[in-house]
CSV table of C-alpha atoms in Angstrom, one decimal:
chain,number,residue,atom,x,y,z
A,1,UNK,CA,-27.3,16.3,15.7
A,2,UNK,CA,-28.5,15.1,19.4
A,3,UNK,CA,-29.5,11.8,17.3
A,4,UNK,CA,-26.8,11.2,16.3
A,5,UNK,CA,-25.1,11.8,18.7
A,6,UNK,CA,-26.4,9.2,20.8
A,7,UNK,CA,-26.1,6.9,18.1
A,8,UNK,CA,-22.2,6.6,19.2
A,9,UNK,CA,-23.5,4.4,22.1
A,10,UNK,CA,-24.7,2.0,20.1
A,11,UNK,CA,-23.1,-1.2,19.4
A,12,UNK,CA,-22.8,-0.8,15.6
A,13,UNK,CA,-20.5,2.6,16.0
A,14,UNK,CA,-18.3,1.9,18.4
A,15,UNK,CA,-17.1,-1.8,18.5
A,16,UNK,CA,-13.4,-1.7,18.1
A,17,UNK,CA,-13.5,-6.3,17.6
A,18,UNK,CA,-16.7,-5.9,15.3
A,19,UNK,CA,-14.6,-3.5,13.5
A,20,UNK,CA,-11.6,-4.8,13.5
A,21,UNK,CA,-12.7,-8.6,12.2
A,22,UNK,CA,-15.2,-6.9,9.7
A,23,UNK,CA,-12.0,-5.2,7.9
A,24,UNK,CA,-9.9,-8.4,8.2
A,25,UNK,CA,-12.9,-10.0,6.7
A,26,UNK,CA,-13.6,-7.6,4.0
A,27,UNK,CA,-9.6,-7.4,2.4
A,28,UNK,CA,-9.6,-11.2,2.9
A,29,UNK,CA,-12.8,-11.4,0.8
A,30,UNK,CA,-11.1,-8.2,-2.5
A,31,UNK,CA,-7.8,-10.3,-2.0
A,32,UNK,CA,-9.8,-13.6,-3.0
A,33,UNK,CA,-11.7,-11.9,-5.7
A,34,UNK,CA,-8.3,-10.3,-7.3
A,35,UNK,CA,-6.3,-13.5,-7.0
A,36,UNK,CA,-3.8,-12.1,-4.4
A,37,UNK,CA,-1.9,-14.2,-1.6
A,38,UNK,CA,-0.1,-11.6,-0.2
A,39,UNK,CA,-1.7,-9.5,2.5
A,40,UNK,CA,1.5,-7.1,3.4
A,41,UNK,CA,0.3,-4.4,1.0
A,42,UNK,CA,-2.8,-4.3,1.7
A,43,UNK,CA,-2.4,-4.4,5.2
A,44,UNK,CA,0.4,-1.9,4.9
A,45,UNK,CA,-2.1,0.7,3.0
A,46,UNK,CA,-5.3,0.3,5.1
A,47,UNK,CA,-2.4,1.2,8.0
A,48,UNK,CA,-1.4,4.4,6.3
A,49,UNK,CA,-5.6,5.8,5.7
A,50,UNK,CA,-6.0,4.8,9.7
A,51,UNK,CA,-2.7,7.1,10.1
A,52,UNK,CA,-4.4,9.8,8.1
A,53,UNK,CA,-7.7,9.4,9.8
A,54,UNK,CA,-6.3,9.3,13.3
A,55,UNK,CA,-4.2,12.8,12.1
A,56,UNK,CA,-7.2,14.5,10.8
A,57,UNK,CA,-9.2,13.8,14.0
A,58,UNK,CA,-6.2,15.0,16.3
A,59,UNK,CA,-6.3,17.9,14.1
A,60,UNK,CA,-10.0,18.8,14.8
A,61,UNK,CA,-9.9,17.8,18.3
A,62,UNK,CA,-7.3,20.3,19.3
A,63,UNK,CA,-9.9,23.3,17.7
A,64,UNK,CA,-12.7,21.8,20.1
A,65,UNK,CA,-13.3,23.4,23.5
A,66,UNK,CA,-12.1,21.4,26.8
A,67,UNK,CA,-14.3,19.2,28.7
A,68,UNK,CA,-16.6,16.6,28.2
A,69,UNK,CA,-20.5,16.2,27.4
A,70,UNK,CA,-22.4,14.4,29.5
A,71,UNK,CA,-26.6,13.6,29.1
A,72,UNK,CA,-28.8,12.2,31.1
A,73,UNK,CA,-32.4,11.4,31.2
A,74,UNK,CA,-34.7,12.6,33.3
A,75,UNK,CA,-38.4,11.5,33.1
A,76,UNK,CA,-39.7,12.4,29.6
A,77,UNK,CA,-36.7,14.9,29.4
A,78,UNK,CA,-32.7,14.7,28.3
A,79,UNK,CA,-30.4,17.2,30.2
A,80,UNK,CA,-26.9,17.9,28.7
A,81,UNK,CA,-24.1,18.9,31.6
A,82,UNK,CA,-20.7,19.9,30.7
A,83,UNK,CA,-18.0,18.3,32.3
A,84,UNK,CA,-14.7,20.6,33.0
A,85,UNK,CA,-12.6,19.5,35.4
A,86,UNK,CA,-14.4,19.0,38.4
A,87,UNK,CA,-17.2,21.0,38.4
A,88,UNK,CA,-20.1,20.2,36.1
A,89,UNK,CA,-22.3,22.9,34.3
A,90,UNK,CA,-25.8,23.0,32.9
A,91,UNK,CA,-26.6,23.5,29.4
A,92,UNK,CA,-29.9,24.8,28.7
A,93,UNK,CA,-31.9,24.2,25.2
A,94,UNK,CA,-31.0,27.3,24.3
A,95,UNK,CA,-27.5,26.6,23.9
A,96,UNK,CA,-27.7,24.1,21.8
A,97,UNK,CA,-25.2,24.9,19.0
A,98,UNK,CA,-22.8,24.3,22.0
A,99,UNK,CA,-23.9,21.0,23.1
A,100,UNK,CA,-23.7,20.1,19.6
A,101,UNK,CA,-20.2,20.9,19.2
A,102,UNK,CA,-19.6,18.9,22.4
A,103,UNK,CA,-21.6,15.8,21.1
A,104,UNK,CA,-18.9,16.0,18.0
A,105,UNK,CA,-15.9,16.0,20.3
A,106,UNK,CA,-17.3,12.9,22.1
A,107,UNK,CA,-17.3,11.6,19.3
A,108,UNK,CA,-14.4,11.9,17.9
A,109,UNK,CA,-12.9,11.0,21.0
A,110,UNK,CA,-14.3,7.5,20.6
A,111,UNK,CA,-13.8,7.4,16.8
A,112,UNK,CA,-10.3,8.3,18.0
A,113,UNK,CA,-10.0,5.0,20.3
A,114,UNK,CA,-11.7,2.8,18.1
A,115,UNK,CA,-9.4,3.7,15.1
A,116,UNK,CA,-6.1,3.9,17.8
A,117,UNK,CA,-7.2,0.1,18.1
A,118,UNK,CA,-7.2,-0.9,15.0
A,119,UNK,CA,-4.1,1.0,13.5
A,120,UNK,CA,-2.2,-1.0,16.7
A,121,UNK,CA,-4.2,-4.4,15.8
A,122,UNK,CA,-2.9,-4.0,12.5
A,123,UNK,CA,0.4,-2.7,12.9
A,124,UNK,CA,1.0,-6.0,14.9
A,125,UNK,CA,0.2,-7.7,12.3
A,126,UNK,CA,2.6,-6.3,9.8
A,127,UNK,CA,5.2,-6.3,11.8
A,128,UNK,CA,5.0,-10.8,12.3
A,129,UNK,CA,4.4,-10.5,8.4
A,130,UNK,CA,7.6,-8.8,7.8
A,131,UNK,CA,9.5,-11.1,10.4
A,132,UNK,CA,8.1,-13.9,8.9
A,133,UNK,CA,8.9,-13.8,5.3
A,134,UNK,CA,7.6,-16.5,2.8
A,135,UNK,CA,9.7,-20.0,2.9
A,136,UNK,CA,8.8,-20.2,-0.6
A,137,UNK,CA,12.3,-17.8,-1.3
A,138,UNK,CA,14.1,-20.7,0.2
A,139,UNK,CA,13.6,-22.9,-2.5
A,140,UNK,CA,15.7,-21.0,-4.9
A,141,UNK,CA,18.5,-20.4,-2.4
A,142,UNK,CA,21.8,-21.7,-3.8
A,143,UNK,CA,21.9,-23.8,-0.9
A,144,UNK,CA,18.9,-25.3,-1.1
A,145,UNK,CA,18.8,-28.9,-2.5
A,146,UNK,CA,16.3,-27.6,-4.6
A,147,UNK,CA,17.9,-25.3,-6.6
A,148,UNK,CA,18.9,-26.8,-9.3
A,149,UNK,CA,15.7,-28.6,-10.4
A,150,UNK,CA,14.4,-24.8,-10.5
A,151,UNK,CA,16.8,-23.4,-12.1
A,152,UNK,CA,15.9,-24.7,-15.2
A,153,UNK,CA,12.0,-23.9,-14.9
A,154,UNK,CA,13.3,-20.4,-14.4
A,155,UNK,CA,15.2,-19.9,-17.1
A,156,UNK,CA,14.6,-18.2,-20.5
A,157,UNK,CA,14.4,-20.4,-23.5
A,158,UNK,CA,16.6,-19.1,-25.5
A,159,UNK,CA,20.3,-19.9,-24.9
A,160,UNK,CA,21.2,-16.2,-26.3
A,161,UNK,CA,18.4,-14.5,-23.8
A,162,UNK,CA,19.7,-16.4,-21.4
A,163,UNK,CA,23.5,-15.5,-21.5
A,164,UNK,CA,22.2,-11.7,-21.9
A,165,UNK,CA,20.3,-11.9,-19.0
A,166,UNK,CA,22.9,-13.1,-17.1
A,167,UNK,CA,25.8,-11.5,-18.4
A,168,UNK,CA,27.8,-8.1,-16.7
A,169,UNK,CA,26.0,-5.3,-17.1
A,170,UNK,CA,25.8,-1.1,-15.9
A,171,UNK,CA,23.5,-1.0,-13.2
A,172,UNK,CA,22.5,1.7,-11.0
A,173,UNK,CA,24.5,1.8,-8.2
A,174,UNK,CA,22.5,4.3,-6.0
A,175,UNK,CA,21.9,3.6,-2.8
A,176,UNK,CA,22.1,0.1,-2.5
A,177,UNK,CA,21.2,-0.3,1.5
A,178,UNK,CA,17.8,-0.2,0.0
A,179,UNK,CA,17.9,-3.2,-2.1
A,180,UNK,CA,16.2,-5.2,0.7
A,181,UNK,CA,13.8,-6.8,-0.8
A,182,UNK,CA,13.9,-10.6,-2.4
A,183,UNK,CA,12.7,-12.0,-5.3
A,184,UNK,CA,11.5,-15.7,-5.2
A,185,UNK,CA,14.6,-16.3,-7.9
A,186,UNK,CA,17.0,-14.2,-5.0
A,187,UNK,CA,17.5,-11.0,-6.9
A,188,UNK,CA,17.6,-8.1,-4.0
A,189,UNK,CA,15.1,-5.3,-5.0
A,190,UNK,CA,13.8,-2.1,-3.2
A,191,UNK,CA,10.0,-2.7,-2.7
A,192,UNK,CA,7.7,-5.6,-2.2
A,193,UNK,CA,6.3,-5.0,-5.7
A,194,UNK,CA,9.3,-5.3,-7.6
A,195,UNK,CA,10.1,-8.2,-5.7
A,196,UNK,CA,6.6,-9.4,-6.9
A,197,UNK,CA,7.5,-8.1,-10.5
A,198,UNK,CA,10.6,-10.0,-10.5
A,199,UNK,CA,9.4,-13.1,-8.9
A,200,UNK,CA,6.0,-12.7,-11.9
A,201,UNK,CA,8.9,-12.5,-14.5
A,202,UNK,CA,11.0,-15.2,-14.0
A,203,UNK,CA,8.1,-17.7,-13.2
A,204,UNK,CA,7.1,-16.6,-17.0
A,205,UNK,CA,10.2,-17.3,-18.3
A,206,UNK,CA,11.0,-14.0,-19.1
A,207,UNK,CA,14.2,-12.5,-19.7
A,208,UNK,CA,15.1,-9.3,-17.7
A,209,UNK,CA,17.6,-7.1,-16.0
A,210,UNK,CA,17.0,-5.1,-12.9
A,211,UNK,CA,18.0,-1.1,-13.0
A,212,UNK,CA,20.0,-1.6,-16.2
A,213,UNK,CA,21.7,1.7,-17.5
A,214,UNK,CA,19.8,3.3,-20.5
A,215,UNK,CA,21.2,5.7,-22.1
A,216,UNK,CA,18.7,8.1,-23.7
A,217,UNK,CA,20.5,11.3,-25.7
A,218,UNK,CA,22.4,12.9,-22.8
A,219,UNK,CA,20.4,11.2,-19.6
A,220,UNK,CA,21.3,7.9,-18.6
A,221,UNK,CA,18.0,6.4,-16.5
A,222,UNK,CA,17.9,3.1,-14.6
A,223,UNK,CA,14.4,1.6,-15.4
A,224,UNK,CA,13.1,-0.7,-12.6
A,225,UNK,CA,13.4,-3.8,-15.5
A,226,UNK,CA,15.1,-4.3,-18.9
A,227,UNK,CA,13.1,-6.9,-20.3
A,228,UNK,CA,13.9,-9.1,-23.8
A,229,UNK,CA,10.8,-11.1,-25.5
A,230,UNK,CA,12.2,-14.6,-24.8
A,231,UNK,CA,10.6,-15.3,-28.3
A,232,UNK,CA,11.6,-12.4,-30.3
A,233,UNK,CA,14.4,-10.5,-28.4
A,234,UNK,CA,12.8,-7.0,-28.7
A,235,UNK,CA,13.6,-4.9,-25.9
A,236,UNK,CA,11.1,-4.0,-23.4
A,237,UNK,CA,11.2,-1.5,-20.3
A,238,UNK,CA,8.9,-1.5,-17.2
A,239,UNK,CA,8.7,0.8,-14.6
A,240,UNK,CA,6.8,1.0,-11.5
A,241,UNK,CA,5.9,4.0,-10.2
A,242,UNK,CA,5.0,3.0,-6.0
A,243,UNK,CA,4.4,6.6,-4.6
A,244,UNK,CA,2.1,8.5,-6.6
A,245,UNK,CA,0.5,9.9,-3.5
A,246,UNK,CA,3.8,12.3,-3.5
A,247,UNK,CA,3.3,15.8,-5.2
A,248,UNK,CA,7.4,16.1,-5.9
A,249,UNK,CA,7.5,12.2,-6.9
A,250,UNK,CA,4.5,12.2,-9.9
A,251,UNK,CA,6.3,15.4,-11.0
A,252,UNK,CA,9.4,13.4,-11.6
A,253,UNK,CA,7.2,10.0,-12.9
A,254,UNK,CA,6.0,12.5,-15.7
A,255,UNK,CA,9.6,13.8,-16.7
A,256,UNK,CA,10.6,10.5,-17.5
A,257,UNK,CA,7.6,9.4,-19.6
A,258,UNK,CA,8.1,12.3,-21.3
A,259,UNK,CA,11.7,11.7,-21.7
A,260,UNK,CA,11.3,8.0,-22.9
A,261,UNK,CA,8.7,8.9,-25.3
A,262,UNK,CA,11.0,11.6,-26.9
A,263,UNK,CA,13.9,8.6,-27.7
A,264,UNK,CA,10.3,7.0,-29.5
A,265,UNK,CA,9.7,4.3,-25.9
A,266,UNK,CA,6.4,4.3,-25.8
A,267,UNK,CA,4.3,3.8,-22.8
A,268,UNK,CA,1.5,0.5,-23.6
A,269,UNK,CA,4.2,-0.3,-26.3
A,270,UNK,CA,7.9,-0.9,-25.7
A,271,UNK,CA,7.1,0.5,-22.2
A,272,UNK,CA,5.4,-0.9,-19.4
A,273,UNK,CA,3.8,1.0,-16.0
A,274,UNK,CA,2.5,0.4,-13.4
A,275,UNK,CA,1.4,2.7,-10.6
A,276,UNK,CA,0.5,2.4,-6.5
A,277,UNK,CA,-0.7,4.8,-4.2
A,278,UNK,CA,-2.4,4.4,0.0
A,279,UNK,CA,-5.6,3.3,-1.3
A,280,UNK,CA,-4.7,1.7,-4.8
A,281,UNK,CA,-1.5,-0.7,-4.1
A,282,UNK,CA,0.5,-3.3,-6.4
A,283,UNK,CA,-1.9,-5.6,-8.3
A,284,UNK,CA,-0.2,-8.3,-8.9
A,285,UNK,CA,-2.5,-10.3,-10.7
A,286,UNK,CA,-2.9,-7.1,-12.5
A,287,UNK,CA,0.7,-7.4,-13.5
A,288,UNK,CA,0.1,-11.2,-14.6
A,289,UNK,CA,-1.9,-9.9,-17.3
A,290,UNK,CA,0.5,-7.6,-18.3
A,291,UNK,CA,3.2,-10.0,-18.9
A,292,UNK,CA,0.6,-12.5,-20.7
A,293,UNK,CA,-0.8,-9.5,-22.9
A,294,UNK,CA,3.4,-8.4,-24.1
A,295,UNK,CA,5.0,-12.1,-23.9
A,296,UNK,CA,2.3,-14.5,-24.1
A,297,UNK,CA,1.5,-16.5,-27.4
């Protein structure tokens, strides 16, 4: 344990730039290998495990016992002196164990700033990605000059998909202050990842509706999209599922597979999931291959 302990002073432990530019470097290098562009998740989740790192070590820290460890070195020999207050006491061999547990809390201390670094390094950073949103949206704006030349890229082929897609339709009206979220075609979504979906979707040419009312026996549901072949018209339903971390939430994500696959909506056949938790967020490549796998040729 003293080993290690005096390991922590050591440039490889506790580095908060090292650290910080290795983990920059190592979720621009998986975001390259997936296909991704957009760092916001990602970002976003590694924020959330530092939050939960940084709690469990508050956590421990307050069961520790006050004062600090100090050691020094004295000819062939290492003393260890704890530091309360002012006053500064001697800890002999045999007390061990509690120079030990003192070593720990030192550590932690540090592992404490170094992490407290980081979470603010990257919390920064979020905070200019979500101020700074893509000018890619702007393109499809109605009153961009652009517009129109997209519109019909964007479109479904089929004139009959196309006037379903865009007729009047029951959708959920549920809390709408968190439709916040844009599309790249405009629609107004509640997550980053449906904005993604939707964006994937229309790019593919692929008809769709956002929270339109199903009605299935006596429970009407809102999946998160409606979707139509654009070459065969069969009806399609996706739904992503963004908070499986939640206890309560999975609970609820199973009632309604179980309810859609009592009215014969089969998940990995009419039905499309997709899932996201802290450590595991939206794929969006992932979801490419979805929508080439159901509506490719």
């Amino acid at each position: 344990m003293f080993l290690f302990f005096t390991s922590i002073y050591g440039y490889a432990v506790i580095n908060p730039w090292q650290q910080l530019i290795s983990t920059f470097f190592n979720i621009s290098i998986e975001l390259f290998e997936k296909g991704e562009t957009d760092i916001y998740n990602k970002l976003l989740s590694h924020y959330k495990n530092l939050t939960e790192q940084i709690s469990a070590i508050q956590d421990e820290l307050s069961t520790l016992p006050p004062g600090t460890l100090y050691c020094t070195h004295n000819g062939n020999y290492t003393k260890w002196y704890h530091q309360l207050l002012s006053q500064q006491f001697y800890i002999p061999k045999k007390e061990k164990n509690f120079a030990q547990v003192m070593a720990r809390k030192k550590y932690l201390e540090l592992k404490l700033q170094s992490l407290s670094f980081e979470r603010q390094t990257i919390r920064t950073c979020i905070d200019t990605l979500a101020s700074h949103p893509s000018k890619i949206e702007t393109l499809f704006q109605e009153s961009s000059p652009y517009c129109e030349l997209f519109h019909t890229v964007l479109q479904p082929i089929s004139t009959e998909l196309n006037q379903w897609m865009n007729a009047d339709f029951e959708y959920n009206i549920k809390y709408p202050e968190q439709r916040i979220h844009k599309s790249a075609s405009g629609l107004m979504v509640r997550s980053k990842s449906e904005a993604l979906i939707a964006t994937l979707l229309s790019h593919n040419r692929i008809p769709f509706r956002y929270e339109c009312a199903l009605c299935l026996g006596k429970t009407t549901l809102h999946p998160d999209f409606t979707l139509r072949h654009p070459k065969t018209g069969a009806f399609y339903y996706w739904e992503h599922f963004g908070l499986m971390d939640f206890p309560s939430y999975r609970k609820n994500v199973f009632s309604k597979l179980q309810l859609y696959t009592a009215h014969n909506i089969i998940p990995s056949i009419q039905l499309i999931t997709t899932y996201e938790t802290s450590e595991h967020p939206f794929d969006s490549a992932y979801a490419e291959q979805l929508i080439h796998y159901y509506f490719g040729d």
